[in-house]
Structure formats: C-alpha cells, structure tokens
PDB file of C-alpha atoms and ligand atoms in Angstrom:
ATOM      1  CA  UNK J 144       0.024  -0.006  -0.014  1.00  0.00           C
ATOM      2  CA  UNK J 145       1.216   3.506  -0.784  1.00  0.00           C
ATOM      3  CA  UNK J 146       0.131   6.983   0.398  1.00  0.00           C
ATOM      4  CA  UNK J 147      -1.548   9.023  -2.359  1.00  0.00           C
ATOM      5  CA  UNK J 148      -3.086  12.400  -2.289  1.00  0.00           C
ATOM      6  CA  UNK J 149      -2.681  12.594  -6.066  1.00  0.00           C
ATOM      7  CA  UNK J 150      -6.060  13.163  -7.813  1.00  0.00           C
ATOM      8  CA  UNK J 151      -4.751  13.027 -11.352  1.00  0.00           C
ATOM      9  CA  UNK J 152      -7.279  11.424 -13.681  1.00  0.00           C
ATOM     10  CA  UNK J 153     -10.246  12.050 -11.380  1.00  0.00           C
ATOM     11  CA  UNK J 154     -13.184  14.402 -11.851  1.00  0.00           C
ATOM     12  CA  UNK J 155     -14.565  16.455  -8.951  1.00  0.00           C
ATOM     13  CA  UNK J 156     -18.014  18.048  -8.924  1.00  0.00           C
ATOM     14  CA  UNK J 157     -17.895  21.154  -6.699  1.00  0.00           C
ATOM     15  CA  UNK J 158     -20.946  23.208  -5.956  1.00  0.00           C
ATOM     16  CA  UNK J 159     -20.559  26.898  -5.136  1.00  0.00           C
ATOM     17  CA  UNK J 160     -17.082  27.008  -6.663  1.00  0.00           C
ATOM     18  CA  UNK J 161     -17.613  30.436  -8.213  1.00  0.00           C
ATOM     19  CA  UNK J 162     -16.331  32.313  -5.074  1.00  0.00           C
ATOM     20  CA  UNK J 163     -15.396  31.971  -1.403  1.00  0.00           C
ATOM     21  CA  UNK J 164     -14.733  28.601   0.129  1.00  0.00           C
ATOM     22  CA  UNK J 165     -15.857  26.580  -2.900  1.00  0.00           C
ATOM     23  CA  UNK J 166     -13.459  28.525  -5.126  1.00  0.00           C
ATOM     24  CA  UNK J 167     -10.522  27.538  -2.919  1.00  0.00           C
ATOM     25  CA  UNK J 168     -11.761  23.919  -2.597  1.00  0.00           C
ATOM     26  CA  UNK J 169     -11.991  23.569  -6.391  1.00  0.00           C
ATOM     27  CA  UNK J 170      -8.568  25.257  -6.779  1.00  0.00           C
ATOM     28  CA  UNK J 171      -7.046  22.872  -4.196  1.00  0.00           C
ATOM     29  CA  UNK J 172      -8.569  19.837  -5.898  1.00  0.00           C
ATOM     30  CA  UNK J 173      -7.295  21.041  -9.299  1.00  0.00           C
ATOM     31  CA  UNK J 174      -3.780  21.591  -7.751  1.00  0.00           C
ATOM     32  CA  UNK J 175      -3.873  17.946  -6.663  1.00  0.00           C
ATOM     33  CA  UNK J 176      -4.759  16.929 -10.223  1.00  0.00           C
ATOM     34  CA  UNK J 177      -8.546  16.738 -10.480  1.00  0.00           C
ATOM     35  CA  UNK J 178     -10.643  18.033 -13.376  1.00  0.00           C
ATOM     36  CA  UNK J 179     -13.495  20.184 -12.178  1.00  0.00           C
ATOM     37  CA  UNK J 180     -17.224  20.378 -12.878  1.00  0.00           C
ATOM     38  CA  UNK J 181     -18.750  23.276 -11.064  1.00  0.00           C
ATOM     39  CA  UNK J 182     -22.332  24.298 -10.384  1.00  0.00           C
ATOM     40  CA  UNK J 183     -23.830  27.324  -8.678  1.00  0.00           C
ATOM     41  CA  UNK J 184     -26.641  29.838  -9.171  1.00  0.00           C
ATOM     42  CA  UNK J 185     -24.766  32.158 -11.482  1.00  0.00           C
ATOM     43  CA  UNK J 186     -21.876  29.916 -12.571  1.00  0.00           C
ATOM     44  CA  UNK J 187     -20.637  31.046 -16.015  1.00  0.00           C
ATOM     45  CA  UNK J 188     -20.364  28.273 -18.637  1.00  0.00           C
ATOM     46  CA  UNK J 189     -16.703  29.241 -19.337  1.00  0.00           C
ATOM     47  CA  UNK J 190     -16.145  29.312 -15.590  1.00  0.00           C
ATOM     48  CA  UNK J 191     -15.296  32.995 -15.019  1.00  0.00           C
ATOM     49  CA  UNK J 192     -12.451  33.362 -12.474  1.00  0.00           C
ATOM     50  CA  UNK J 193     -12.542  29.761 -11.209  1.00  0.00           C
ATOM     51  CA  UNK J 194     -12.611  28.435 -14.760  1.00  0.00           C
ATOM     52  CA  UNK J 195      -9.555  30.451 -15.678  1.00  0.00           C
ATOM     53  CA  UNK J 196      -7.693  29.312 -12.555  1.00  0.00           C
ATOM     54  CA  UNK J 197      -8.445  25.640 -13.090  1.00  0.00           C
ATOM     55  CA  UNK J 198      -7.315  25.771 -16.704  1.00  0.00           C
ATOM     56  CA  UNK J 199      -4.171  27.641 -15.621  1.00  0.00           C
ATOM     57  CA  UNK J 200      -3.432  24.662 -13.403  1.00  0.00           C
ATOM     58  CA  UNK J 201      -3.662  22.390 -16.429  1.00  0.00           C
ATOM     59  CA  UNK J 202      -7.017  20.844 -15.635  1.00  0.00           C
ATOM     60  CA  UNK J 203     -10.338  20.899 -17.470  1.00  0.00           C
ATOM     61  CA  UNK J 204     -13.281  22.908 -16.310  1.00  0.00           C
ATOM     62  CA  UNK J 205     -17.005  22.621 -17.006  1.00  0.00           C
ATOM     63  CA  UNK J 206     -19.503  25.150 -15.541  1.00  0.00           C
ATOM     64  CA  UNK J 207     -23.238  24.763 -14.959  1.00  0.00           C
ATOM     65  CA  UNK J 208     -25.714  27.387 -13.751  1.00  0.00           C
ATOM     66  CA  UNK J 209     -27.939  25.545 -11.233  1.00  0.00           C
ATOM     67  CA  UNK J 210     -30.188  27.220  -8.685  1.00  0.00           C
ATOM     68  CA  UNK J 211     -30.255  24.951  -5.557  1.00  0.00           C
ATOM     69  CA  UNK J 212     -33.698  26.284  -4.619  1.00  0.00           C
ATOM     70  CA  UNK J 213     -34.932  24.303  -7.645  1.00  0.00           C
ATOM     71  CA  UNK J 214     -35.112  20.526  -6.875  1.00  0.00           C
ATOM     72  CA  UNK J 215     -35.756  19.537 -10.505  1.00  0.00           C
ATOM     73  CA  UNK J 216     -32.756  21.541 -11.740  1.00  0.00           C
ATOM     74  CA  UNK J 217     -30.509  19.952  -9.107  1.00  0.00           C
ATOM     75  CA  UNK J 218     -31.708  16.470  -9.915  1.00  0.00           C
ATOM     76  CA  UNK J 219     -31.138  17.092 -13.644  1.00  0.00           C
ATOM     77  CA  UNK J 220     -27.617  18.360 -12.956  1.00  0.00           C
ATOM     78  CA  UNK J 221     -26.913  15.236 -10.823  1.00  0.00           C
ATOM     79  CA  UNK J 222     -28.116  12.962 -13.574  1.00  0.00           C
ATOM     80  CA  UNK J 223     -25.862  14.775 -16.109  1.00  0.00           C
ATOM     81  CA  UNK J 224     -22.713  14.226 -14.030  1.00  0.00           C
ATOM     82  CA  UNK J 225     -23.249  11.001 -12.178  1.00  0.00           C
ATOM     83  CA  UNK J 226     -21.252   8.896 -14.691  1.00  0.00           C
ATOM     84  CA  UNK J 227     -18.207  11.137 -14.352  1.00  0.00           C
ATOM     85  CA  UNK J 228     -17.928  12.163 -10.732  1.00  0.00           C
ATOM     86  CA  UNK J 229     -15.325  10.437  -8.623  1.00  0.00           C
ATOM     87  CA  UNK J 230     -15.508  13.287  -5.977  1.00  0.00           C
ATOM     88  CA  UNK J 231     -18.574  15.383  -4.948  1.00  0.00           C
ATOM     89  CA  UNK J 232     -18.144  18.509  -2.887  1.00  0.00           C
ATOM     90  CA  UNK J 233     -21.510  19.739  -1.635  1.00  0.00           C
ATOM     91  CA  UNK J 234     -20.419  23.310  -0.729  1.00  0.00           C
ATOM     92  CA  UNK J 235     -23.006  25.746  -2.174  1.00  0.00           C
ATOM     93  CA  UNK J 236     -24.943  27.351   0.667  1.00  0.00           C
ATOM     94  CA  UNK J 237     -26.814  30.361   1.748  1.00  0.00           C
ATOM     95  CA  UNK J 238     -27.566  32.152   5.058  1.00  0.00           C
ATOM     96  CA  UNK J 239     -30.457  34.323   6.247  1.00  0.00           C
ATOM     97  CA  UNK J 240     -30.057  36.312   9.440  1.00  0.00           C
ATOM     98  CA  UNK J 241     -33.130  37.296  11.458  1.00  0.00           C
ATOM     99  CA  UNK J 242     -34.128  36.659  15.159  1.00  0.00           C
ATOM    100  CA  UNK J 243     -36.018  33.354  15.578  1.00  0.00           C
ATOM    101  CA  UNK J 244     -39.180  35.015  16.930  1.00  0.00           C
ATOM    102  CA  UNK J 245     -39.757  36.832  13.685  1.00  0.00           C
ATOM    103  CA  UNK J 246     -37.772  34.623  11.305  1.00  0.00           C
ATOM    104  CA  UNK J 247     -39.773  34.517   8.037  1.00  0.00           C
ATOM    105  CA  UNK J 248     -40.829  30.996   7.169  1.00  0.00           C
ATOM    106  CA  UNK J 249     -39.913  31.658   3.484  1.00  0.00           C
ATOM    107  CA  UNK J 250     -36.275  32.208   4.641  1.00  0.00           C
ATOM    108  CA  UNK J 251     -36.433  28.996   6.720  1.00  0.00           C
ATOM    109  CA  UNK J 252     -37.709  27.058   3.659  1.00  0.00           C
ATOM    110  CA  UNK J 253     -35.130  28.621   1.330  1.00  0.00           C
ATOM    111  CA  UNK J 254     -32.150  27.824   3.591  1.00  0.00           C
ATOM    112  CA  UNK J 255     -33.369  24.284   4.337  1.00  0.00           C
ATOM    113  CA  UNK J 256     -33.932  23.673   0.577  1.00  0.00           C
ATOM    114  CA  UNK J 257     -30.548  24.985  -0.530  1.00  0.00           C
ATOM    115  CA  UNK J 258     -28.394  23.827   2.418  1.00  0.00           C
ATOM    116  CA  UNK J 259     -29.913  20.403   3.168  1.00  0.00           C
ATOM    117  CA  UNK J 260     -32.829  19.033   1.134  1.00  0.00           C
ATOM    118  CA  UNK J 261     -31.389  19.611  -2.370  1.00  0.00           C
ATOM    119  CA  UNK J 262     -27.900  18.637  -1.265  1.00  0.00           C
ATOM    120  CA  UNK J 263     -29.491  15.236  -0.528  1.00  0.00           C
ATOM    121  CA  UNK J 264     -31.163  15.296  -3.963  1.00  0.00           C
ATOM    122  CA  UNK J 265     -27.754  15.903  -5.659  1.00  0.00           C
ATOM    123  CA  UNK J 266     -25.929  13.419  -3.524  1.00  0.00           C
ATOM    124  CA  UNK J 267     -28.471  10.690  -4.208  1.00  0.00           C
ATOM    125  CA  UNK J 268     -28.110  11.250  -7.989  1.00  0.00           C
ATOM    126  CA  UNK J 269     -24.339  11.391  -8.013  1.00  0.00           C
ATOM    127  CA  UNK J 270     -23.787   8.564  -5.527  1.00  0.00           C
ATOM    128  CA  UNK J 271     -25.842   6.251  -7.737  1.00  0.00           C
ATOM    129  CA  UNK J 272     -22.982   6.402 -10.275  1.00  0.00           C
ATOM    130  CA  UNK J 273     -20.324   6.088  -7.581  1.00  0.00           C
ATOM    131  CA  UNK J 274     -21.936   3.041  -6.024  1.00  0.00           C
ATOM    132  CA  UNK J 275     -22.187   1.330  -9.461  1.00  0.00           C
ATOM    133  CA  UNK J 276     -18.478   1.917  -9.956  1.00  0.00           C
ATOM    134  CA  UNK J 277     -17.538   1.058  -6.403  1.00  0.00           C
ATOM    135  CA  UNK J 278     -15.585   4.269  -5.685  1.00  0.00           C
ATOM    136  CA  UNK J 279     -16.441   7.734  -4.532  1.00  0.00           C
ATOM    137  CA  UNK J 280     -15.453  10.548  -2.213  1.00  0.00           C
ATOM    138  CA  UNK J 281     -18.272  12.837  -0.933  1.00  0.00           C
ATOM    139  CA  UNK J 282     -17.478  15.909   1.151  1.00  0.00           C
ATOM    140  CA  UNK J 283     -20.024  18.283   2.494  1.00  0.00           C
ATOM    141  CA  UNK J 284     -19.364  21.805   3.778  1.00  0.00           C
ATOM    142  CA  UNK J 285     -20.858  21.806   7.218  1.00  0.00           C
ATOM    143  CA  UNK J 286     -20.346  24.581   9.808  1.00  0.00           C
ATOM    144  CA  UNK J 287     -19.532  25.254  13.441  1.00  0.00           C
ATOM    145  CA  UNK J 288     -23.359  25.471  13.618  1.00  0.00           C
ATOM    146  CA  UNK J 289     -23.430  21.768  12.963  1.00  0.00           C
ATOM    147  CA  UNK J 290     -22.303  21.582  16.637  1.00  0.00           C
ATOM    148  CA  UNK J 291     -23.451  24.917  18.132  1.00  0.00           C
ATOM    149  CA  UNK J 292     -26.602  27.041  17.975  1.00  0.00           C
ATOM    150  CA  UNK J 293     -25.498  30.317  16.463  1.00  0.00           C
ATOM    151  CA  UNK J 294     -27.376  33.521  16.865  1.00  0.00           C
ATOM    152  CA  UNK J 295     -30.294  34.690  14.682  1.00  0.00           C
ATOM    153  CA  UNK J 296     -29.729  31.947  12.020  1.00  0.00           C
ATOM    154  CA  UNK J 297     -32.243  29.196  13.113  1.00  0.00           C
ATOM    155  CA  UNK J 298     -32.768  27.764   9.661  1.00  0.00           C
ATOM    156  CA  UNK J 299     -28.981  27.756   8.848  1.00  0.00           C
ATOM    157  CA  UNK J 300     -28.225  25.987  12.156  1.00  0.00           C
ATOM    158  CA  UNK J 301     -30.998  23.402  11.584  1.00  0.00           C
ATOM    159  CA  UNK J 302     -29.665  22.714   8.044  1.00  0.00           C
ATOM    160  CA  UNK J 303     -26.014  22.455   9.007  1.00  0.00           C
ATOM    161  CA  UNK J 304     -26.820  20.234  12.017  1.00  0.00           C
ATOM    162  CA  UNK J 305     -28.839  18.110   9.520  1.00  0.00           C
ATOM    163  CA  UNK J 306     -25.709  17.806   7.323  1.00  0.00           C
ATOM    164  CA  UNK J 307     -23.719  16.354  10.268  1.00  0.00           C
ATOM    165  CA  UNK J 308     -26.430  13.755  10.726  1.00  0.00           C
ATOM    166  CA  UNK J 309     -26.737  13.046   7.032  1.00  0.00           C
ATOM    167  CA  UNK J 310     -23.006  12.384   6.704  1.00  0.00           C
ATOM    168  CA  UNK J 311     -23.276   9.650   9.322  1.00  0.00           C
ATOM    169  CA  UNK J 312     -26.471   8.151   7.761  1.00  0.00           C
ATOM    170  CA  UNK J 313     -24.950   8.001   4.230  1.00  0.00           C
ATOM    171  CA  UNK J 314     -21.588   6.743   5.578  1.00  0.00           C
ATOM    172  CA  UNK J 315     -23.331   3.813   7.309  1.00  0.00           C
ATOM    173  CA  UNK J 316     -24.889   2.783   4.014  1.00  0.00           C
ATOM    174  CA  UNK J 317     -22.236   3.456   1.507  1.00  0.00           C
ATOM    175  CA  UNK J 318     -18.744   3.027   3.115  1.00  0.00           C
ATOM    176  CA  UNK J 319     -18.602  -0.745   2.495  1.00  0.00           C
ATOM    177  CA  UNK J 320     -19.224  -0.019  -1.162  1.00  0.00           C
ATOM    178  CA  UNK J 321     -16.173   2.187  -1.674  1.00  0.00           C
ATOM    179  CA  UNK J 322     -17.895   5.531  -1.162  1.00  0.00           C
ATOM    180  CA  UNK J 323     -16.837   7.616   1.867  1.00  0.00           C
ATOM    181  CA  UNK J 324     -18.960  10.452   3.144  1.00  0.00           C
ATOM    182  CA  UNK J 325     -17.544  13.224   5.357  1.00  0.00           C
ATOM    183  CA  UNK J 326     -17.942  16.927   6.068  1.00  0.00           C
ATOM    184  CA  UNK J 327     -15.636  19.839   6.760  1.00  0.00           C
ATOM    185  CA  UNK J 328     -16.851  22.363   9.320  1.00  0.00           C
ATOM    186  CA  UNK J 329     -15.090  25.643   8.564  1.00  0.00           C
ATOM    187  CA  UNK J 330     -14.607  28.054  11.357  1.00  0.00           C
ATOM    188  CA  UNK J 331     -15.071  31.744  10.836  1.00  0.00           C
ATOM    189  CA  UNK J 332     -13.763  32.373   7.260  1.00  0.00           C
ATOM    190  CA  UNK J 333     -13.563  35.758   5.581  1.00  0.00           C
ATOM    191  CA  UNK J 334     -16.005  35.428   2.581  1.00  0.00           C
ATOM    192  CA  UNK J 335     -19.272  37.071   1.415  1.00  0.00           C
ATOM    193  CA  UNK J 336     -21.099  34.672   3.792  1.00  0.00           C
ATOM    194  CA  UNK J 337     -19.608  36.423   6.807  1.00  0.00           C
ATOM    195  CA  UNK J 338     -19.493  39.995   5.485  1.00  0.00           C
ATOM    196  CA  UNK J 339     -22.299  41.103   7.857  1.00  0.00           C
ATOM    197  CA  UNK J 340     -20.405  39.665  10.870  1.00  0.00           C
ATOM    198  CA  UNK J 341     -17.139  41.349   9.913  1.00  0.00           C
ATOM    199  CA  UNK J 342     -18.931  44.654   9.330  1.00  0.00           C
ATOM    200  CA  UNK J 343     -20.139  44.593  12.961  1.00  0.00           C
ATOM    201  CA  UNK J 344     -16.956  45.699  14.840  1.00  0.00           C
ATOM    202  CA  UNK J 345     -18.047  44.355  18.284  1.00  0.00           C
ATOM    203  CA  UNK J 346     -19.177  41.024  16.939  1.00  0.00           C
ATOM    204  CA  UNK J 347     -16.137  40.681  14.768  1.00  0.00           C
ATOM    205  CA  UNK J 348     -13.745  41.367  17.704  1.00  0.00           C
ATOM    206  CA  UNK J 349     -15.735  38.938  20.043  1.00  0.00           C
ATOM    207  CA  UNK J 350     -15.332  36.214  17.448  1.00  0.00           C
ATOM    208  CA  UNK J 351     -11.652  36.905  16.983  1.00  0.00           C
ATOM    209  CA  UNK J 352     -11.013  36.905  20.722  1.00  0.00           C
ATOM    210  CA  UNK J 353     -12.414  33.300  20.889  1.00  0.00           C
ATOM    211  CA  UNK J 354     -10.317  31.820  18.094  1.00  0.00           C
ATOM    212  CA  UNK J 355      -7.172  30.121  19.541  1.00  0.00           C
ATOM    213  CA  UNK J 356      -5.293  30.571  16.305  1.00  0.00           C
ATOM    214  CA  UNK J 357      -5.709  34.336  16.717  1.00  0.00           C
ATOM    215  CA  UNK J 358      -7.024  35.157  13.260  1.00  0.00           C
ATOM    216  CA  UNK J 359     -10.093  34.642  11.059  1.00  0.00           C
ATOM    217  CA  UNK J 360      -9.656  31.817   8.591  1.00  0.00           C
ATOM    218  CA  UNK J 361      -9.076  32.246   4.836  1.00  0.00           C
ATOM    219  CA  UNK J 362     -10.832  30.059   2.218  1.00  0.00           C
ATOM    220  CA  UNK J 363      -7.409  28.580   1.352  1.00  0.00           C
ATOM    221  CA  UNK J 364      -7.307  27.153   4.934  1.00  0.00           C
ATOM    222  CA  UNK J 365      -9.848  24.552   3.725  1.00  0.00           C
ATOM    223  CA  UNK J 366      -7.768  23.249   0.841  1.00  0.00           C
ATOM    224  CA  UNK J 367      -5.667  20.692   2.730  1.00  0.00           C
ATOM    225  CA  UNK J 368      -8.625  18.964   4.424  1.00  0.00           C
ATOM    226  CA  UNK J 369     -10.597  18.948   1.157  1.00  0.00           C
ATOM    227  CA  UNK J 370      -7.766  17.240  -0.803  1.00  0.00           C
ATOM    228  CA  UNK J 371      -7.195  14.752   2.077  1.00  0.00           C
ATOM    229  CA  UNK J 372     -10.831  13.673   2.325  1.00  0.00           C
ATOM    230  CA  UNK J 373     -11.082  13.445  -1.473  1.00  0.00           C
ATOM    231  CA  UNK J 374      -7.947  11.336  -1.754  1.00  0.00           C
ATOM    232  CA  UNK J 375      -7.477   7.591  -2.149  1.00  0.00           C
ATOM    233  CA  UNK J 376      -5.539   7.523   1.156  1.00  0.00           C
ATOM    234  CA  UNK J 377      -8.640   8.672   3.161  1.00  0.00           C
ATOM    235  CA  UNK J 378     -10.408   5.392   2.334  1.00  0.00           C
ATOM    236  CA  UNK J 379     -10.904   4.536   6.075  1.00  0.00           C
ATOM    237  CA  UNK J 380     -12.002   8.062   7.127  1.00  0.00           C
ATOM    238  CA  UNK J 381     -15.788   8.192   6.837  1.00  0.00           C
ATOM    239  CA  UNK J 382     -18.830   9.544   8.719  1.00  0.00           C
ATOM    240  CA  UNK J 383     -16.846  12.379  10.197  1.00  0.00           C
ATOM    241  CA  UNK J 384     -17.469  16.150  10.419  1.00  0.00           C
ATOM    242  CA  UNK J 385     -13.956  17.664  10.647  1.00  0.00           C
ATOM    243  CA  UNK J 386     -13.639  21.106  12.118  1.00  0.00           C
ATOM    244  CA  UNK J 387     -11.077  23.363  10.330  1.00  0.00           C
ATOM    245  CA  UNK J 388     -11.546  26.271  12.661  1.00  0.00           C
ATOM    246  CA  UNK J 389      -8.287  27.528  14.177  1.00  0.00           C
ATOM    247  CA  UNK J 390      -9.153  25.627  17.373  1.00  0.00           C
ATOM    248  CA  UNK J 391     -12.595  27.190  17.983  1.00  0.00           C
ATOM    249  CA  UNK J 392     -14.323  23.914  18.967  1.00  0.00           C
ATOM    250  CA  UNK J 393     -11.599  22.938  21.413  1.00  0.00           C
ATOM    251  CA  UNK J 394     -12.265  26.041  23.467  1.00  0.00           C
TER     252      UNK J 394
HETATM  253  N1  NAP M 886     -17.684  31.782   5.491  1.00  0.00           N
HETATM  254  C1  NAP M 886     -17.742  31.042   6.573  1.00  0.00           C
HETATM  255  O1  NAP M 886     -17.294  31.465   7.632  1.00  0.00           O
HETATM  256  C2  NAP M 886     -18.418  29.690   6.613  1.00  0.00           C
HETATM  257  C3  NAP M 886     -18.362  29.000   7.786  1.00  0.00           C
HETATM  258  C4  NAP M 886     -19.003  27.754   7.830  1.00  0.00           C
HETATM  259  C5  NAP M 886     -19.618  27.227   6.715  1.00  0.00           C
HETATM  260  N2  NAP M 886     -19.640  27.968   5.568  1.00  0.00           N
HETATM  261  C6  NAP M 886     -20.294  27.323   4.420  1.00  0.00           C
HETATM  262  O2  NAP M 886     -19.378  27.315   3.327  1.00  0.00           O
HETATM  263  C7  NAP M 886     -20.130  27.219   2.132  1.00  0.00           C
HETATM  264  C8  NAP M 886     -19.596  28.308   1.160  1.00  0.00           C
HETATM  265  O3  NAP M 886     -19.848  29.562   1.751  1.00  0.00           O
HETATM  266  P1  NAP M 886     -18.918  30.863   1.490  1.00  0.00           P
HETATM  267  O4  NAP M 886     -18.517  31.364   2.791  1.00  0.00           O
HETATM  268  O5  NAP M 886     -17.862  30.527   0.464  1.00  0.00           O
HETATM  269  O6  NAP M 886     -20.033  31.849   0.937  1.00  0.00           O
HETATM  270  P2  NAP M 886     -20.179  32.651  -0.369  1.00  0.00           P
HETATM  271  O7  NAP M 886     -18.871  33.372  -0.663  1.00  0.00           O
HETATM  272  O8  NAP M 886     -21.407  33.499  -0.165  1.00  0.00           O
HETATM  273  O9  NAP M 886     -20.454  31.571  -1.585  1.00  0.00           O
HETATM  274  C9  NAP M 886     -21.586  30.866  -1.618  1.00  0.00           C
HETATM  275  C10 NAP M 886     -21.612  29.975  -2.825  1.00  0.00           C
HETATM  276  O10 NAP M 886     -22.825  29.215  -2.817  1.00  0.00           O
HETATM  277  C11 NAP M 886     -23.541  29.475  -4.016  1.00  0.00           C
HETATM  278  N3  NAP M 886     -24.962  29.552  -3.765  1.00  0.00           N
HETATM  279  C12 NAP M 886     -25.614  30.309  -2.837  1.00  0.00           C
HETATM  280  N4  NAP M 886     -26.954  30.129  -2.974  1.00  0.00           N
HETATM  281  C13 NAP M 886     -27.145  29.303  -4.033  1.00  0.00           C
HETATM  282  C14 NAP M 886     -28.266  28.810  -4.718  1.00  0.00           C
HETATM  283  N5  NAP M 886     -29.544  29.090  -4.276  1.00  0.00           N
HETATM  284  N6  NAP M 886     -28.091  27.959  -5.775  1.00  0.00           N
HETATM  285  C15 NAP M 886     -26.891  27.669  -6.198  1.00  0.00           C
HETATM  286  N7  NAP M 886     -25.745  28.137  -5.646  1.00  0.00           N
HETATM  287  C16 NAP M 886     -25.887  28.968  -4.559  1.00  0.00           C
HETATM  288  C17 NAP M 886     -23.004  30.761  -4.540  1.00  0.00           C
HETATM  289  O11 NAP M 886     -23.188  30.756  -5.923  1.00  0.00           O
HETATM  290  P3  NAP M 886     -22.912  32.025  -6.950  1.00  0.00           P
HETATM  291  O12 NAP M 886     -21.480  32.387  -6.734  1.00  0.00           O
HETATM  292  O13 NAP M 886     -23.237  31.548  -8.289  1.00  0.00           O
HETATM  293  O14 NAP M 886     -23.827  33.100  -6.452  1.00  0.00           O
HETATM  294  C18 NAP M 886     -21.564  30.749  -4.122  1.00  0.00           C
HETATM  295  O15 NAP M 886     -20.760  30.200  -5.080  1.00  0.00           O
HETATM  296  C19 NAP M 886     -21.582  27.384   2.482  1.00  0.00           C
HETATM  297  O16 NAP M 886     -22.213  26.087   2.560  1.00  0.00           O
HETATM  298  C20 NAP M 886     -21.535  28.047   3.843  1.00  0.00           C
HETATM  299  O17 NAP M 886     -22.695  27.780   4.594  1.00  0.00           O
HETATM  300  C21 NAP M 886     -19.095  29.204   5.498  1.00  0.00           C
END
C-alpha cells in the first residue's frame, strides 16, 4: 500500500465554486490533479475566474448554472454528471439572518432547501454512479453550527446540524461499497457569507477573541482537508465532520 493524495485522472463536482470557500476547494482539488465540474446559481459556462484558474493549473473545467432552490434543476444536474464524478463536494450554501421570533418561514424554507434538502437530492443522484463503480469521495461543507446554535440563524443551524447527521447516515450505508462520506466544518472564514459579521466591529472582535489561532480563517485554509478527504488515502475516514476552525471547537 502506498500513500496518495494525487487526484490526477479524477473528476470532482464542486458546488458553489464560483467564489469563497468553494473556489478555494476547487482550486485545491485542481492543484492535486482533479478536473473540475462546477455548479452554482450564477456559474458562467466558461467558468469565469474559477474556470480560468483551473485551466491555468492544467485541468479541464465545466461550468453549470444551477439554482439550488430548484429541486428539478438539481436532480437534472446530478443525472448529467453521475457517470463522471469520482468526487462530490457539496459546498453551495446560503444564510439568512433574522431573530428566531420573527424569522420569516420563507427564509427557513429557502435555507433548508438549498443547504440540506437539495444537497441530498444531488448526492443521491451522483452517488448512484459512484456506487455502481464502487468508488467515490463525498465531502459536505458543514459549519460550526453543525455543533453549536449560532445567533439569529435558526434555519441555517438546523440545516447544518442536519448535514452532520446526514453524513453519518450516508456513511453507514455506503462506506462498505467504496464511497466515503464526510464533512468539513469551517470556522469563521472571511467570505461574502460572513461579510455582515465582519462589518459589525463588536461582533467581529468577540469572534476573533475566541479563536485560539488568533485570526479569522481564509478560504485557502480549507484546501488541505478537502484534498485529504477526497484522496485515495482517506479510504478509512468516513462519517466524520472535521472542524477546520483555528481551534474554535476545542475552547
Ligand atoms: N464563510 C464562513 O465562515 C463559513 C463557515 C462555515 C460554513 N460555511 C459554508 O461554506 C459554504 C460556502 O460559503 P462561503 O462562505 O464561500 O459563501 P459565499 O462566498 O457566499 O459563496 C456561496 C456559494 O454558494 C452558491 N450559492 C448560494 N446560494 C445558491 C443557490 N440558491 N443555488 C446555487 N448556488 C448557490 C453561490 O453561488 P454564486 O457564486 O453562483 O452566487 C456561491 O458560489 C456554504 O455552505 C456556507 O454555509 C461558510
């Protein structure tokens, strides 16, 4: 047996790769050798910035505009890529901030659809191909709110806690068939998703004070864990939600 984090010759489907954490995850997978198929709400067919970066790394890129609020569109995308996906990174996600007492049910439904329900729809479709071939690596982007409650984001917390459970459920069924299922729980990462938090000086400082590593994370901080979980050498790692959080959860 040898150790391999080389993804040459594999194809990775990455959702939400157009910006933020998904961009860095797709970039990291391409650095390790994977070709990339990306899907998000406004993903350009030529790939825009992420397409250019992946091609610069010598890998192929294919972009699909898919709105994750739309179950049929997600299922159709899954059917279109299931025969080619060795790796699936379920990263696209949205967040709606409003106190629980007045949290609009439309926001709850939207966040649960995008962050949980339709991630299951895509995973079901793509895993069907992986299970037939007897090999697959599935990685979800979870959150610290897969473990904690958060503040004014009840739908987001419910969805991300659901992802941590789903990872275990799918792992129990698929691991013996060559398909591992894990999640990465990013800490506080500077992206559009956390722009409102970072704009609030007091909140931003309170978060920083609690991070043992002493800094907010960057999207690139997620690359190592993504490549590891997507690699052949992670065959016996499954059913886990791995925090990549500068030590937040240890505190
Ligand atoms: N930033 C953090 O601190 C943090 C911490 C924990 C977990 N996360 C999670 O990490 C993931 C990526 O977040 P990020 O921080 O990189 O946020 P981001 O910069 O806002 O990027 C979100 C990505 O998701 C896509 N997306 C959002 N709504 C969508 C929809 N309805 N249909 C299809 N695609 C949609 C966006 O697509 P377009 O680019 O096409 O609009 C974008 O590519 C999310 O699951 C988020 O919950 C983030």
